[in-house]
PDB file of C-alpha atoms in Angstrom:
ATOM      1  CA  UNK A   1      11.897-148.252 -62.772  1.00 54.00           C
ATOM      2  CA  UNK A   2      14.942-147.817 -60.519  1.00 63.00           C
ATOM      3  CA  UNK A   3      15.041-144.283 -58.893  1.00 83.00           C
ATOM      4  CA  UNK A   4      18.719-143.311 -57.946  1.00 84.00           C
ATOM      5  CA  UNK A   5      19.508-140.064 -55.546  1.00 85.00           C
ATOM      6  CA  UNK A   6      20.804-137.084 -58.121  1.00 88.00           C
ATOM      7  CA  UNK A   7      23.298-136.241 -56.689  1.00 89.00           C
ATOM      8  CA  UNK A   8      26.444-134.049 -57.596  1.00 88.00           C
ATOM      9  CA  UNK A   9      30.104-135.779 -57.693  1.00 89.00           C
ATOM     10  CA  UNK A  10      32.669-133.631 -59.634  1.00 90.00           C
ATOM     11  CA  UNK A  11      34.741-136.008 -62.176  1.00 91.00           C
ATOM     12  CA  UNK A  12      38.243-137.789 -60.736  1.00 92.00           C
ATOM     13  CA  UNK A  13      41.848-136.483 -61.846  1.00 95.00           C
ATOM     14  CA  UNK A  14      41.593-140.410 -63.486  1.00 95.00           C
ATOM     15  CA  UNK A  15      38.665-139.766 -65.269  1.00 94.00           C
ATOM     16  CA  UNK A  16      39.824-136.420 -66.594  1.00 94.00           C
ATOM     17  CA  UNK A  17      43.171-138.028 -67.763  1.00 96.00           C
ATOM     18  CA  UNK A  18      41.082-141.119 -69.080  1.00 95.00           C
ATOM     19  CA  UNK A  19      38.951-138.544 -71.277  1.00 95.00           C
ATOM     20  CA  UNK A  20      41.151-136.783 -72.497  1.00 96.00           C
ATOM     21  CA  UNK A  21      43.654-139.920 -73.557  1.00 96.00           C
ATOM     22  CA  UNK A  22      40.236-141.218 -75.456  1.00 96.00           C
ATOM     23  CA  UNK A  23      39.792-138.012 -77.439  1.00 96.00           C
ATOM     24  CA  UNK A  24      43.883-137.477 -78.440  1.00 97.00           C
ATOM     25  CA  UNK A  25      43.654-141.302 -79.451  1.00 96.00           C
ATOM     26  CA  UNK A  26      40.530-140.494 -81.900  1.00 96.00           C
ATOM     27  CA  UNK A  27      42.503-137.338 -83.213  1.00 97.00           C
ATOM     28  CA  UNK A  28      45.743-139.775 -83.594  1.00 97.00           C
ATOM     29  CA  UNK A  29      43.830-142.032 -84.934  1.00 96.00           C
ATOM     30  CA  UNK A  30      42.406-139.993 -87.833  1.00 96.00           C
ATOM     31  CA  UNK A  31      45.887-138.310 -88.285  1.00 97.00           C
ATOM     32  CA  UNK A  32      47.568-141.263 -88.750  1.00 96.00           C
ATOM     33  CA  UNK A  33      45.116-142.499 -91.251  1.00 96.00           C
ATOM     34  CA  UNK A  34      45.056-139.163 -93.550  1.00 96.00           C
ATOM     35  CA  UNK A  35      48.685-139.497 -93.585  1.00 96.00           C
ATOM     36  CA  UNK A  36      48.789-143.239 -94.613  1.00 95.00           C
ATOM     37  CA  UNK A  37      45.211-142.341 -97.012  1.00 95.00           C
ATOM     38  CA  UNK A  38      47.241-142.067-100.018  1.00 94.00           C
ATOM     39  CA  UNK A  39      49.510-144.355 -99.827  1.00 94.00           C
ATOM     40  CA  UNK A  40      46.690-146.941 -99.548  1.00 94.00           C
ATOM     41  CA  UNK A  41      45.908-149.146-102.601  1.00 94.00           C
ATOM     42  CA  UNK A  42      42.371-148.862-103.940  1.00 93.00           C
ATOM     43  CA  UNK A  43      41.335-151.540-102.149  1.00 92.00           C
ATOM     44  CA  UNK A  44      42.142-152.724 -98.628  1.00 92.00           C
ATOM     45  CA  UNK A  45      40.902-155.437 -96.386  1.00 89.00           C
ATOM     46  CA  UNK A  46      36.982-154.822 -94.768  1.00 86.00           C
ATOM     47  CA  UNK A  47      37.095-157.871 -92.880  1.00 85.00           C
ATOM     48  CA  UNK A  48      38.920-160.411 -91.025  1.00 81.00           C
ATOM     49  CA  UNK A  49      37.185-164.231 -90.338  1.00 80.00           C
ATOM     50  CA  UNK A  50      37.900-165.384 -86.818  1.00 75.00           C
ATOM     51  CA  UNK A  51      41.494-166.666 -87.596  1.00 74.00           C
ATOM     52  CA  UNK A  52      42.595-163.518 -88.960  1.00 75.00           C
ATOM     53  CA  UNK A  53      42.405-164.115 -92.826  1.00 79.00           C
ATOM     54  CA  UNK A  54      41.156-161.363 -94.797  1.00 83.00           C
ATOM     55  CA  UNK A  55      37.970-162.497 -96.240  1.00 86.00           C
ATOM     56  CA  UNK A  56      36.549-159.330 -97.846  1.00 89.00           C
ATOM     57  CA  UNK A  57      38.138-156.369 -99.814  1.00 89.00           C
ATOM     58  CA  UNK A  58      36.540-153.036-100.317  1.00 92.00           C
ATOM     59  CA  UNK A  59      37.630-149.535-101.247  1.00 94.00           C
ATOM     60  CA  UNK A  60      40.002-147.773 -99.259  1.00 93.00           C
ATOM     61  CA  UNK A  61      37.161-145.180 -98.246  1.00 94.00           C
ATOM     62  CA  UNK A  62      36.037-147.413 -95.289  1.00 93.00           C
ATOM     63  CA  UNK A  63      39.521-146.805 -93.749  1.00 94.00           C
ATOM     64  CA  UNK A  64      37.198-144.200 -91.948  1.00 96.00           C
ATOM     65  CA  UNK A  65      34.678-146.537 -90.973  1.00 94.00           C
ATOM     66  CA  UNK A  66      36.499-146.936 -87.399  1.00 93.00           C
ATOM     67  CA  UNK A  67      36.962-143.347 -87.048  1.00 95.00           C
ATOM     68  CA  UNK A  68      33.863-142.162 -87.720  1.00 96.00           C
ATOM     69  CA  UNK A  69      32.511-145.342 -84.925  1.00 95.00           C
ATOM     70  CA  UNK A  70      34.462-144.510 -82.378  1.00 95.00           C
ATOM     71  CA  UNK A  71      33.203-140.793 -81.966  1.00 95.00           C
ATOM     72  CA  UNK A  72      29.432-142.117 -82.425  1.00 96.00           C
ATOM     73  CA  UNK A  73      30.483-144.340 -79.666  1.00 94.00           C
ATOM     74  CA  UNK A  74      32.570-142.205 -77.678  1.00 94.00           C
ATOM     75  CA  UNK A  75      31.090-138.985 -77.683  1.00 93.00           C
ATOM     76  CA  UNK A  76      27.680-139.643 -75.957  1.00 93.00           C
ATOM     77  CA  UNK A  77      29.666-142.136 -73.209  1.00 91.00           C
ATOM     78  CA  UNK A  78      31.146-138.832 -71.890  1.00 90.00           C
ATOM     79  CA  UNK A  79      28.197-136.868 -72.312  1.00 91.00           C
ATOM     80  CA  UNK A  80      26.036-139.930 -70.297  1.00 90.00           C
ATOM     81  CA  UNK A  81      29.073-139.821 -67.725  1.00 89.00           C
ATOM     82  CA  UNK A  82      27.988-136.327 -66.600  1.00 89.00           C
ATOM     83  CA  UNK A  83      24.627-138.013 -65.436  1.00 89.00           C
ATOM     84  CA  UNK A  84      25.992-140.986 -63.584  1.00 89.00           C
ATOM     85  CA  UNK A  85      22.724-141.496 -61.343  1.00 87.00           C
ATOM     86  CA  UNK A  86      21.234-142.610 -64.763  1.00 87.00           C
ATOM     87  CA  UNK A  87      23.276-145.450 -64.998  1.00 85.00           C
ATOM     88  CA  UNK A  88      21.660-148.854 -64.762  1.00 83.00           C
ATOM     89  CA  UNK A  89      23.589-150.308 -61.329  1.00 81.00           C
ATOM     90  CA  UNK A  90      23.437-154.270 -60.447  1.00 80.00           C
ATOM     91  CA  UNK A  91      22.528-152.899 -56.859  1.00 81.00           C
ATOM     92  CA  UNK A  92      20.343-150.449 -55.473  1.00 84.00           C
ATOM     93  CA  UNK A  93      21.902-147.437 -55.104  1.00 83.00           C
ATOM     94  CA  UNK A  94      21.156-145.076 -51.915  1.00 84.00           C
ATOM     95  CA  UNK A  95      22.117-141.753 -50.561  1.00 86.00           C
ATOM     96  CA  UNK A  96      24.875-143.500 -48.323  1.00 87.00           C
ATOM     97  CA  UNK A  97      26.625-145.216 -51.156  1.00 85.00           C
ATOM     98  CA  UNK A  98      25.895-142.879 -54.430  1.00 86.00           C
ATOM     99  CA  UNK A  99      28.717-141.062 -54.420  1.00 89.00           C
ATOM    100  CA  UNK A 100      31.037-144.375 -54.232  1.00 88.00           C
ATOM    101  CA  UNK A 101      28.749-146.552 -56.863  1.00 87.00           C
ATOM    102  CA  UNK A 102      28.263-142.918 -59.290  1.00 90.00           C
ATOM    103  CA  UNK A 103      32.319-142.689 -59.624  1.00 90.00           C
ATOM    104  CA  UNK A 104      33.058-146.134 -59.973  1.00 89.00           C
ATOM    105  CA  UNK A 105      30.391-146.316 -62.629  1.00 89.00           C
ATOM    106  CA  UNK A 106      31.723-142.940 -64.523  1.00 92.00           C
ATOM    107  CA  UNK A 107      35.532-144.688 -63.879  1.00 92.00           C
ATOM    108  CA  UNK A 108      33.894-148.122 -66.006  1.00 91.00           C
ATOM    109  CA  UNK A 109      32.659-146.070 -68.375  1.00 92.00           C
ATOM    110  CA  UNK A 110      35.671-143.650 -69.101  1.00 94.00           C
ATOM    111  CA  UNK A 111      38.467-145.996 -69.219  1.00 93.00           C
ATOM    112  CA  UNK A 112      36.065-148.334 -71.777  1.00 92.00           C
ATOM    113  CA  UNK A 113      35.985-145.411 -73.653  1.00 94.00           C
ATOM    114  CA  UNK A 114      39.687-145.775 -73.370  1.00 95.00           C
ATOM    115  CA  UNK A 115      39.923-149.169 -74.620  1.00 93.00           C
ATOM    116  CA  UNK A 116      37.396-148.593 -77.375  1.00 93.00           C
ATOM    117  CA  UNK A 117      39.971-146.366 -79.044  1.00 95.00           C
ATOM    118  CA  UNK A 118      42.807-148.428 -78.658  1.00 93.00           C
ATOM    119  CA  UNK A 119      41.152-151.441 -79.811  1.00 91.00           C
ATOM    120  CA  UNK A 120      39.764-149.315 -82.833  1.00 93.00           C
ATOM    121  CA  UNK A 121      43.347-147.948 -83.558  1.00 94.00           C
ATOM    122  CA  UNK A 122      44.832-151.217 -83.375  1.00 91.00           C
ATOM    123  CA  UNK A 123      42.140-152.563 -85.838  1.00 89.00           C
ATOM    124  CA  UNK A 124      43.349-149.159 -88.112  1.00 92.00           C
ATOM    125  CA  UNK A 125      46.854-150.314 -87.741  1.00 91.00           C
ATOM    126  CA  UNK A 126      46.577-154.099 -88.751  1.00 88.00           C
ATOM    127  CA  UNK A 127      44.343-153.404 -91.713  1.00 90.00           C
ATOM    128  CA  UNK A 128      46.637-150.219 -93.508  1.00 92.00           C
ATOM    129  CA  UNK A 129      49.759-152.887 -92.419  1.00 90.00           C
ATOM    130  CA  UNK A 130      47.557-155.951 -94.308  1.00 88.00           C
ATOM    131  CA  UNK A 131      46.577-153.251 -96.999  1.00 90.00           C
ATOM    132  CA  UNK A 132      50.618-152.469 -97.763  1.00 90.00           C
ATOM    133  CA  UNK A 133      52.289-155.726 -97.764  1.00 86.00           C
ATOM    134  CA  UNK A 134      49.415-158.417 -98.794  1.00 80.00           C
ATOM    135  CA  UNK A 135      52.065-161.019 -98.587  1.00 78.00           C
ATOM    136  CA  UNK A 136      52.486-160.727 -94.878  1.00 76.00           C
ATOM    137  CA  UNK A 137      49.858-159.793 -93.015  1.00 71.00           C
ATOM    138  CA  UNK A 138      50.194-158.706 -89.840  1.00 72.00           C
ATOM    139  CA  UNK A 139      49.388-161.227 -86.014  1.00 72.00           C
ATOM    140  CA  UNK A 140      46.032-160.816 -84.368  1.00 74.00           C
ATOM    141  CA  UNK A 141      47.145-161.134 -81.363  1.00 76.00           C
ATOM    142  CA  UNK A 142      46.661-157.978 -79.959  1.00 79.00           C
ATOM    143  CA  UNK A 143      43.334-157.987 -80.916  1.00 79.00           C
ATOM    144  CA  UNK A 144      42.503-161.100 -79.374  1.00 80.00           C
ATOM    145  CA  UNK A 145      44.395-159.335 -76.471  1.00 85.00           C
ATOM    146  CA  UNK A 146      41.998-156.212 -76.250  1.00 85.00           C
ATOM    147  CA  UNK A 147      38.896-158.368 -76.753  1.00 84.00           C
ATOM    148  CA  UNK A 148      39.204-160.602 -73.836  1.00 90.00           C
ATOM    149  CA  UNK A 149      40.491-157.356 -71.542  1.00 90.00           C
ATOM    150  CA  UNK A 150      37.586-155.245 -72.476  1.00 89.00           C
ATOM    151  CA  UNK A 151      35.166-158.262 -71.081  1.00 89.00           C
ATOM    152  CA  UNK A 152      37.733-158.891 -68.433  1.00 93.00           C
ATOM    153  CA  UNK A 153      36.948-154.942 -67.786  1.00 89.00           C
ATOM    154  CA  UNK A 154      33.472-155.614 -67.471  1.00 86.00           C
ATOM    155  CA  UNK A 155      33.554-158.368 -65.174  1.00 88.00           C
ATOM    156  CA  UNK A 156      36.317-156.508 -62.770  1.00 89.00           C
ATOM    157  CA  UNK A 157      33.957-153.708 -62.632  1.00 85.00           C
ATOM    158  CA  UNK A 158      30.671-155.301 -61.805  1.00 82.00           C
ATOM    159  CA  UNK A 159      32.577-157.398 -58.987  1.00 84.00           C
ATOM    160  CA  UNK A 160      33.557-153.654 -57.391  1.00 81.00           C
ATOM    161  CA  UNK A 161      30.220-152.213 -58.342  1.00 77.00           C
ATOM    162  CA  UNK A 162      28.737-155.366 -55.925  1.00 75.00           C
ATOM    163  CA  UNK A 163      31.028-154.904 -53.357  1.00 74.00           C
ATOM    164  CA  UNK A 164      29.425-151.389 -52.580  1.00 63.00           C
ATOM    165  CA  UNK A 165      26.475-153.074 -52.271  1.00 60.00           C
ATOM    166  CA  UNK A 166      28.025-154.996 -48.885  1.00 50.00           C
ATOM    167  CA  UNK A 167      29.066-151.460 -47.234  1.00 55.00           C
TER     168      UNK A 167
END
């Protein structure tokens, strides 16, 4: 097992920002939906097949499905943030470069985090839109959009991850 230095690096002003922009989305988020709640018919749509046709209804309960996801998934990301030399890094990470690798690893992190909850609210959005006018349901091309960006995330941040690793 990979030992990495503990070492103390106080969070960015981005990271702060990036935090706090994932936490008013969730509370947005669930606003938006209690408002909308009962104006919902009883049953909505629980799933979408890969060309965006709604291929499974269910109650309007599991509106709060995403919600209740996105703080299971959000909440211990920032509490793991705080403890960035636990992070699994693809290089070795030494006393010279920790403080570089541990803040571009908390920056990956938080601004997932970030597109977690917009991807999640987006989903929210298109299925109360589907739910209210079944006769024209709303483009998944945002989506599609958010999908490919959060891998695109991933990749951008590994390649700056491994250029630490040539300093």
């Amino acid at each position: 097992m990979q030992t990495n230095p503990i070492i103390k690096v106080p969070p960015t002003r981005l990271e702060v920002i990036m935090h706090i922009l994932t936490y008013f989305g969730i509370i947005v988020m669930c606003i938006y939906i209690g408002t909308q709640y009962s104006k919902l018919p009883a049953e909505i749509p629980a799933h979408y097949n890969f060309s965006g046709e709604i291929t499974r209804m269910d109650s309007k309960i599991v509106v709060w499905i995403l919600p209740v996801i996105s703080v299971l998934i959000i909440v211990p990301i920032s509490f793991i943030c705080k403890v960035p030399y636990m992070f699994n890094y693809p290089l070795k990470v030494t006393e010279k470069n920790a403080v570089k690798v541990y803040k571009e690893g908390r920056l990956m992190m938080a601004s997932m985090n970030v597109l977690i909850v917009i991807l999640f609210s987006v989903l929210e959005l298109n299925i109360i839109y589907d739910a209210n006018n079944p006769d024209n349901q709303m483009s998944n091309l945002w989506i599609n959009i958010l999908l490919i960006s959060i891998f695109i995330h991933l990749f951008y941040f590994i390649i700056r991850l491994r250029r630490h690793k040539l300093e």
